[in-house]
Amino acid sequence: MLAKCLFGMGNVHLARKELDDTLSYVGGSLAIREEEAKPRNDFDIAACVDNMGNTYYEKGDMTRALQCANRAVELLRTNINGDRRFAAALHNLGVLHQINGDLVKARKYFEEAVAYLQDSTHPYRISSLNNIERFNQLEESKKRISYFQLKNICFSIRSIHIEKFVD
């Protein structure tokens, strides 16, 4: 019960953007859930770790945010049993990789979230599909840009070459 109260207080502080207090309360909840709570509940532990990841992201600490998000996914991966929190954790990890500029990993986690969620109306499925579509559009844009850049470079090279002969 104490772990649940600490977790709730952490959420209150997160909503108020009191990030150090959030980490303190959620960290306390995590410690109880990992070391004292019997039986061990990986869903609750993953919720704590995920909230800590969100908090680290808000603080600008992407390294710790990614560590927490990865841990949450791994905790839930071993205990999924049809739980949608697994898809949420995959989606969150994809978002962090997207923000961090690793679009290959982001796509991987978005695709896994989509594959896991069969409900076509679920918000995480919709958001993941939208992100994948944005990646597809970005890749198409890169192909077009690369073609036109290459064409301009070739034109520039020809122009330089012609100018040298003219001099």
PDB file of C-alpha atoms in Angstrom:
ATOM      1  CA  MET A   1       0.000   0.000   0.000  1.00  0.00           C
ATOM      2  CA  LEU A   2       2.851   2.397   0.792  1.00  0.00           C
ATOM      3  CA  ALA A   3       4.390   1.748  -2.631  1.00  0.00           C
ATOM      4  CA  LYS A   4       1.098   2.678  -4.286  1.00  0.00           C
ATOM      5  CA  CYS A   5       0.878   5.926  -2.279  1.00  0.00           C
ATOM      6  CA  LEU A   6       4.454   6.882  -3.148  1.00  0.00           C
ATOM      7  CA  PHE A   7       3.767   6.164  -6.806  1.00  0.00           C
ATOM      8  CA  GLY A   8       0.653   8.368  -6.689  1.00  0.00           C
ATOM      9  CA  MET A   9       2.584  11.186  -5.039  1.00  0.00           C
ATOM     10  CA  GLY A  10       5.226  10.847  -7.742  1.00  0.00           C
ATOM     11  CA  ASN A  11       2.533  11.290 -10.395  1.00  0.00           C
ATOM     12  CA  VAL A  12       1.276  14.418  -8.657  1.00  0.00           C
ATOM     13  CA  HIS A  13       4.772  15.893  -8.638  1.00  0.00           C
ATOM     14  CA  LEU A  14       5.294  14.899 -12.268  1.00  0.00           C
ATOM     15  CA  ALA A  15       2.101  16.727 -13.245  1.00  0.00           C
ATOM     16  CA  ARG A  16       3.391  19.770 -11.386  1.00  0.00           C
ATOM     17  CA  LYS A  17       6.802  19.441 -13.103  1.00  0.00           C
ATOM     18  CA  GLU A  18       8.522  18.952  -9.743  1.00  0.00           C
ATOM     19  CA  LEU A  19      10.870  16.456 -11.286  1.00  0.00           C
ATOM     20  CA  ASP A  20      13.321  15.827  -8.450  1.00  0.00           C
ATOM     21  CA  ASP A  21      10.414  15.132  -6.104  1.00  0.00           C
ATOM     22  CA  THR A  22       8.910  12.835  -8.730  1.00  0.00           C
ATOM     23  CA  LEU A  23      12.098  10.788  -8.871  1.00  0.00           C
ATOM     24  CA  SER A  24      12.265  10.630  -5.102  1.00  0.00           C
ATOM     25  CA  TYR A  25       8.699   9.359  -4.644  1.00  0.00           C
ATOM     26  CA  VAL A  26       8.656   6.992  -7.596  1.00  0.00           C
ATOM     27  CA  GLY A  27      12.134   5.747  -6.681  1.00  0.00           C
ATOM     28  CA  GLY A  28      10.840   4.953  -3.194  1.00  0.00           C
ATOM     29  CA  SER A  29       7.904   3.101  -4.673  1.00  0.00           C
ATOM     30  CA  LEU A  30      10.228   1.180  -6.982  1.00  0.00           C
ATOM     31  CA  ALA A  31      12.512   0.166  -4.104  1.00  0.00           C
ATOM     32  CA  ILE A  32       9.577  -1.223  -2.120  1.00  0.00           C
ATOM     33  CA  ARG A  33       8.155  -3.047  -5.135  1.00  0.00           C
ATOM     34  CA  GLU A  34      11.506  -4.590  -6.054  1.00  0.00           C
ATOM     35  CA  GLU A  35      12.722  -5.559  -2.617  1.00  0.00           C
ATOM     36  CA  GLU A  36       9.791  -5.916  -0.236  1.00  0.00           C
ATOM     37  CA  ALA A  37       6.568  -6.551  -2.108  1.00  0.00           C
ATOM     38  CA  LYS A  38       5.541 -10.199  -2.217  1.00  0.00           C
ATOM     39  CA  PRO A  39       4.705 -11.555  -4.658  1.00  0.00           C
ATOM     40  CA  ARG A  40       6.835  -9.498  -7.017  1.00  0.00           C
ATOM     41  CA  ASN A  41       4.711  -7.642  -9.582  1.00  0.00           C
ATOM     42  CA  ASP A  42       6.682  -6.772 -12.721  1.00  0.00           C
ATOM     43  CA  PHE A  43       3.784  -4.691 -14.066  1.00  0.00           C
ATOM     44  CA  ASP A  44       4.029  -2.347 -11.074  1.00  0.00           C
ATOM     45  CA  ILE A  45       7.809  -2.267 -11.306  1.00  0.00           C
ATOM     46  CA  ALA A  46       7.584  -1.454 -15.029  1.00  0.00           C
ATOM     47  CA  ALA A  47       5.119   1.368 -14.272  1.00  0.00           C
ATOM     48  CA  CYS A  48       7.612   2.889 -11.818  1.00  0.00           C
ATOM     49  CA  VAL A  49      10.511   2.531 -14.235  1.00  0.00           C
ATOM     50  CA  ASP A  50       8.435   4.005 -17.076  1.00  0.00           C
ATOM     51  CA  ASN A  51       7.462   7.032 -14.956  1.00  0.00           C
ATOM     52  CA  MET A  52      11.083   7.525 -14.006  1.00  0.00           C
ATOM     53  CA  GLY A  53      11.979   7.398 -17.702  1.00  0.00           C
ATOM     54  CA  ASN A  54       9.380  10.061 -18.470  1.00  0.00           C
ATOM     55  CA  THR A  55      10.792  12.175 -15.665  1.00  0.00           C
ATOM     56  CA  TYR A  56      14.361  11.818 -16.907  1.00  0.00           C
ATOM     57  CA  TYR A  57      13.163  12.806 -20.366  1.00  0.00           C
ATOM     58  CA  GLU A  58      11.499  15.913 -18.906  1.00  0.00           C
ATOM     59  CA  LYS A  59      14.795  16.714 -17.157  1.00  0.00           C
ATOM     60  CA  GLY A  60      16.655  16.393 -20.463  1.00  0.00           C
ATOM     61  CA  ASP A  61      18.545  13.224 -19.485  1.00  0.00           C
ATOM     62  CA  MET A  62      17.939  11.114 -22.594  1.00  0.00           C
ATOM     63  CA  THR A  63      20.456   8.431 -21.577  1.00  0.00           C
ATOM     64  CA  ARG A  64      18.602   7.607 -18.366  1.00  0.00           C
ATOM     65  CA  ALA A  65      15.223   7.989 -20.058  1.00  0.00           C
ATOM     66  CA  LEU A  66      16.210   5.359 -22.639  1.00  0.00           C
ATOM     67  CA  GLN A  67      17.605   3.065 -19.941  1.00  0.00           C
ATOM     68  CA  CYS A  68      14.331   3.209 -18.043  1.00  0.00           C
ATOM     69  CA  ALA A  69      12.207   2.748 -21.156  1.00  0.00           C
ATOM     70  CA  ASN A  70      14.273  -0.274 -22.204  1.00  0.00           C
ATOM     71  CA  ARG A  71      13.950  -1.800 -18.758  1.00  0.00           C
ATOM     72  CA  ALA A  72      10.180  -1.276 -18.744  1.00  0.00           C
ATOM     73  CA  VAL A  73       9.884  -3.029 -22.116  1.00  0.00           C
ATOM     74  CA  GLU A  74      12.009  -5.950 -20.953  1.00  0.00           C
ATOM     75  CA  LEU A  75      10.035  -6.335 -17.711  1.00  0.00           C
ATOM     76  CA  LEU A  76       6.779  -6.382 -19.624  1.00  0.00           C
ATOM     77  CA  ARG A  77       8.092  -8.529 -22.483  1.00  0.00           C
ATOM     78  CA  THR A  78       8.536 -11.455 -20.107  1.00  0.00           C
ATOM     79  CA  ASN A  79       5.069 -11.016 -18.591  1.00  0.00           C
ATOM     80  CA  ILE A  80       2.873  -9.652 -21.387  1.00  0.00           C
ATOM     81  CA  ASN A  81      -0.063 -12.064 -21.303  1.00  0.00           C
ATOM     82  CA  GLY A  82      -2.086  -9.813 -23.596  1.00  0.00           C
ATOM     83  CA  ASP A  83      -1.529  -6.694 -21.486  1.00  0.00           C
ATOM     84  CA  ARG A  84      -1.722  -3.456 -23.453  1.00  0.00           C
ATOM     85  CA  ARG A  85       0.831  -1.801 -21.195  1.00  0.00           C
ATOM     86  CA  PHE A  86       3.435  -3.696 -23.195  1.00  0.00           C
ATOM     87  CA  ALA A  87       2.358  -1.863 -26.370  1.00  0.00           C
ATOM     88  CA  ALA A  88       2.430   1.433 -24.464  1.00  0.00           C
ATOM     89  CA  ALA A  89       5.983   0.720 -23.298  1.00  0.00           C
ATOM     90  CA  LEU A  90       7.045  -0.180 -26.862  1.00  0.00           C
ATOM     91  CA  HIS A  91       5.452   3.007 -28.175  1.00  0.00           C
ATOM     92  CA  ASN A  92       7.168   5.133 -25.508  1.00  0.00           C
ATOM     93  CA  LEU A  93      10.531   3.558 -26.302  1.00  0.00           C
ATOM     94  CA  GLY A  94       9.933   4.286 -29.991  1.00  0.00           C
ATOM     95  CA  VAL A  95       9.151   7.912 -29.207  1.00  0.00           C
ATOM     96  CA  LEU A  96      12.351   8.318 -27.197  1.00  0.00           C
ATOM     97  CA  HIS A  97      14.427   6.826 -30.023  1.00  0.00           C
ATOM     98  CA  GLN A  98      12.623   9.106 -32.487  1.00  0.00           C
ATOM     99  CA  ILE A  99      13.415  12.174 -30.379  1.00  0.00           C
ATOM    100  CA  ASN A 100      16.992  10.964 -30.010  1.00  0.00           C
ATOM    101  CA  GLY A 101      17.296  10.728 -33.803  1.00  0.00           C
ATOM    102  CA  ASP A 102      17.539   6.931 -34.088  1.00  0.00           C
ATOM    103  CA  LEU A 103      14.737   6.428 -36.586  1.00  0.00           C
ATOM    104  CA  VAL A 104      15.644   2.813 -37.320  1.00  0.00           C
ATOM    105  CA  LYS A 105      15.146   1.783 -33.691  1.00  0.00           C
ATOM    106  CA  ALA A 106      12.090   4.021 -33.391  1.00  0.00           C
ATOM    107  CA  ARG A 107      10.468   2.337 -36.385  1.00  0.00           C
ATOM    108  CA  LYS A 108      11.279  -1.098 -34.940  1.00  0.00           C
ATOM    109  CA  TYR A 109       9.462  -0.352 -31.668  1.00  0.00           C
ATOM    110  CA  PHE A 110       6.505   1.346 -33.371  1.00  0.00           C
ATOM    111  CA  GLU A 111       6.091  -1.651 -35.660  1.00  0.00           C
ATOM    112  CA  GLU A 112       6.263  -4.028 -32.712  1.00  0.00           C
ATOM    113  CA  ALA A 113       3.616  -2.007 -30.860  1.00  0.00           C
ATOM    114  CA  VAL A 114       1.347  -2.113 -33.929  1.00  0.00           C
ATOM    115  CA  ALA A 115       1.841  -5.868 -34.317  1.00  0.00           C
ATOM    116  CA  TYR A 116       1.010  -6.425 -30.663  1.00  0.00           C
ATOM    117  CA  LEU A 117      -2.151  -4.304 -30.645  1.00  0.00           C
ATOM    118  CA  GLN A 118      -4.863  -5.743 -32.850  1.00  0.00           C
ATOM    119  CA  ASP A 119      -7.477  -3.160 -31.794  1.00  0.00           C
ATOM    120  CA  SER A 120      -7.443  -0.699 -34.701  1.00  0.00           C
ATOM    121  CA  THR A 121      -8.898   2.076 -32.522  1.00  0.00           C
ATOM    122  CA  HIS A 122      -6.344   1.881 -29.723  1.00  0.00           C
ATOM    123  CA  PRO A 123      -4.511   5.235 -29.366  1.00  0.00           C
ATOM    124  CA  TYR A 124      -1.022   3.688 -29.196  1.00  0.00           C
ATOM    125  CA  ARG A 125      -1.678   1.689 -32.378  1.00  0.00           C
ATOM    126  CA  ILE A 126      -2.946   4.800 -34.173  1.00  0.00           C
ATOM    127  CA  SER A 127      -0.030   6.932 -32.961  1.00  0.00           C
ATOM    128  CA  SER A 128       2.515   4.251 -33.862  1.00  0.00           C
ATOM    129  CA  LEU A 129       0.996   3.877 -37.337  1.00  0.00           C
ATOM    130  CA  ASN A 130       1.100   7.663 -37.799  1.00  0.00           C
ATOM    131  CA  ASN A 131       4.769   7.724 -36.802  1.00  0.00           C
ATOM    132  CA  ILE A 132       5.571   4.893 -39.210  1.00  0.00           C
ATOM    133  CA  GLU A 133       3.780   6.788 -41.993  1.00  0.00           C
ATOM    134  CA  ARG A 134       5.838   9.903 -41.195  1.00  0.00           C
ATOM    135  CA  PHE A 135       9.003   7.800 -41.462  1.00  0.00           C
ATOM    136  CA  ASN A 136       7.839   6.483 -44.835  1.00  0.00           C
ATOM    137  CA  GLN A 137       7.208  10.036 -46.042  1.00  0.00           C
ATOM    138  CA  LEU A 138      10.593  11.153 -44.728  1.00  0.00           C
ATOM    139  CA  GLU A 139      12.334   8.300 -46.543  1.00  0.00           C
ATOM    140  CA  GLU A 140      10.544   9.209 -49.776  1.00  0.00           C
ATOM    141  CA  SER A 141      11.546  12.845 -49.331  1.00  0.00           C
ATOM    142  CA  LYS A 142      15.157  11.823 -48.770  1.00  0.00           C
ATOM    143  CA  LYS A 143      15.112   9.792 -51.981  1.00  0.00           C
ATOM    144  CA  ARG A 144      13.722  12.740 -53.947  1.00  0.00           C
ATOM    145  CA  ILE A 145      16.119  15.170 -52.329  1.00  0.00           C
ATOM    146  CA  SER A 146      19.056  12.872 -52.962  1.00  0.00           C
ATOM    147  CA  TYR A 147      18.120  12.580 -56.625  1.00  0.00           C
ATOM    148  CA  PHE A 148      17.822  16.350 -57.061  1.00  0.00           C
ATOM    149  CA  GLN A 149      20.962  17.024 -55.031  1.00  0.00           C
ATOM    150  CA  LEU A 150      22.863  14.551 -57.175  1.00  0.00           C
ATOM    151  CA  LYS A 151      21.498  16.162 -60.330  1.00  0.00           C
ATOM    152  CA  ASN A 152      22.553  19.621 -59.075  1.00  0.00           C
ATOM    153  CA  ILE A 153      25.996  18.359 -58.116  1.00  0.00           C
ATOM    154  CA  CYS A 154      26.439  16.834 -61.573  1.00  0.00           C
ATOM    155  CA  PHE A 155      25.293  20.096 -63.159  1.00  0.00           C
ATOM    156  CA  SER A 156      27.695  22.057 -60.951  1.00  0.00           C
ATOM    157  CA  ILE A 157      30.567  19.767 -61.871  1.00  0.00           C
ATOM    158  CA  ARG A 158      29.740  20.156 -65.577  1.00  0.00           C
ATOM    159  CA  SER A 159      29.546  23.935 -65.122  1.00  0.00           C
ATOM    160  CA  ILE A 160      32.908  24.042 -63.397  1.00  0.00           C
ATOM    161  CA  HIS A 161      34.406  21.842 -66.075  1.00  0.00           C
ATOM    162  CA  ILE A 162      33.005  24.016 -68.854  1.00  0.00           C
ATOM    163  CA  GLU A 163      34.220  27.189 -67.157  1.00  0.00           C
ATOM    164  CA  LYS A 164      37.748  25.776 -66.928  1.00  0.00           C
ATOM    165  CA  PHE A 165      37.789  25.185 -70.655  1.00  0.00           C
ATOM    166  CA  VAL A 166      36.474  28.674 -71.280  1.00  0.00           C
ATOM    167  CA  ASP A 167      39.224  30.304 -69.179  1.00  0.00           C
TER     168      ASP A 167
END
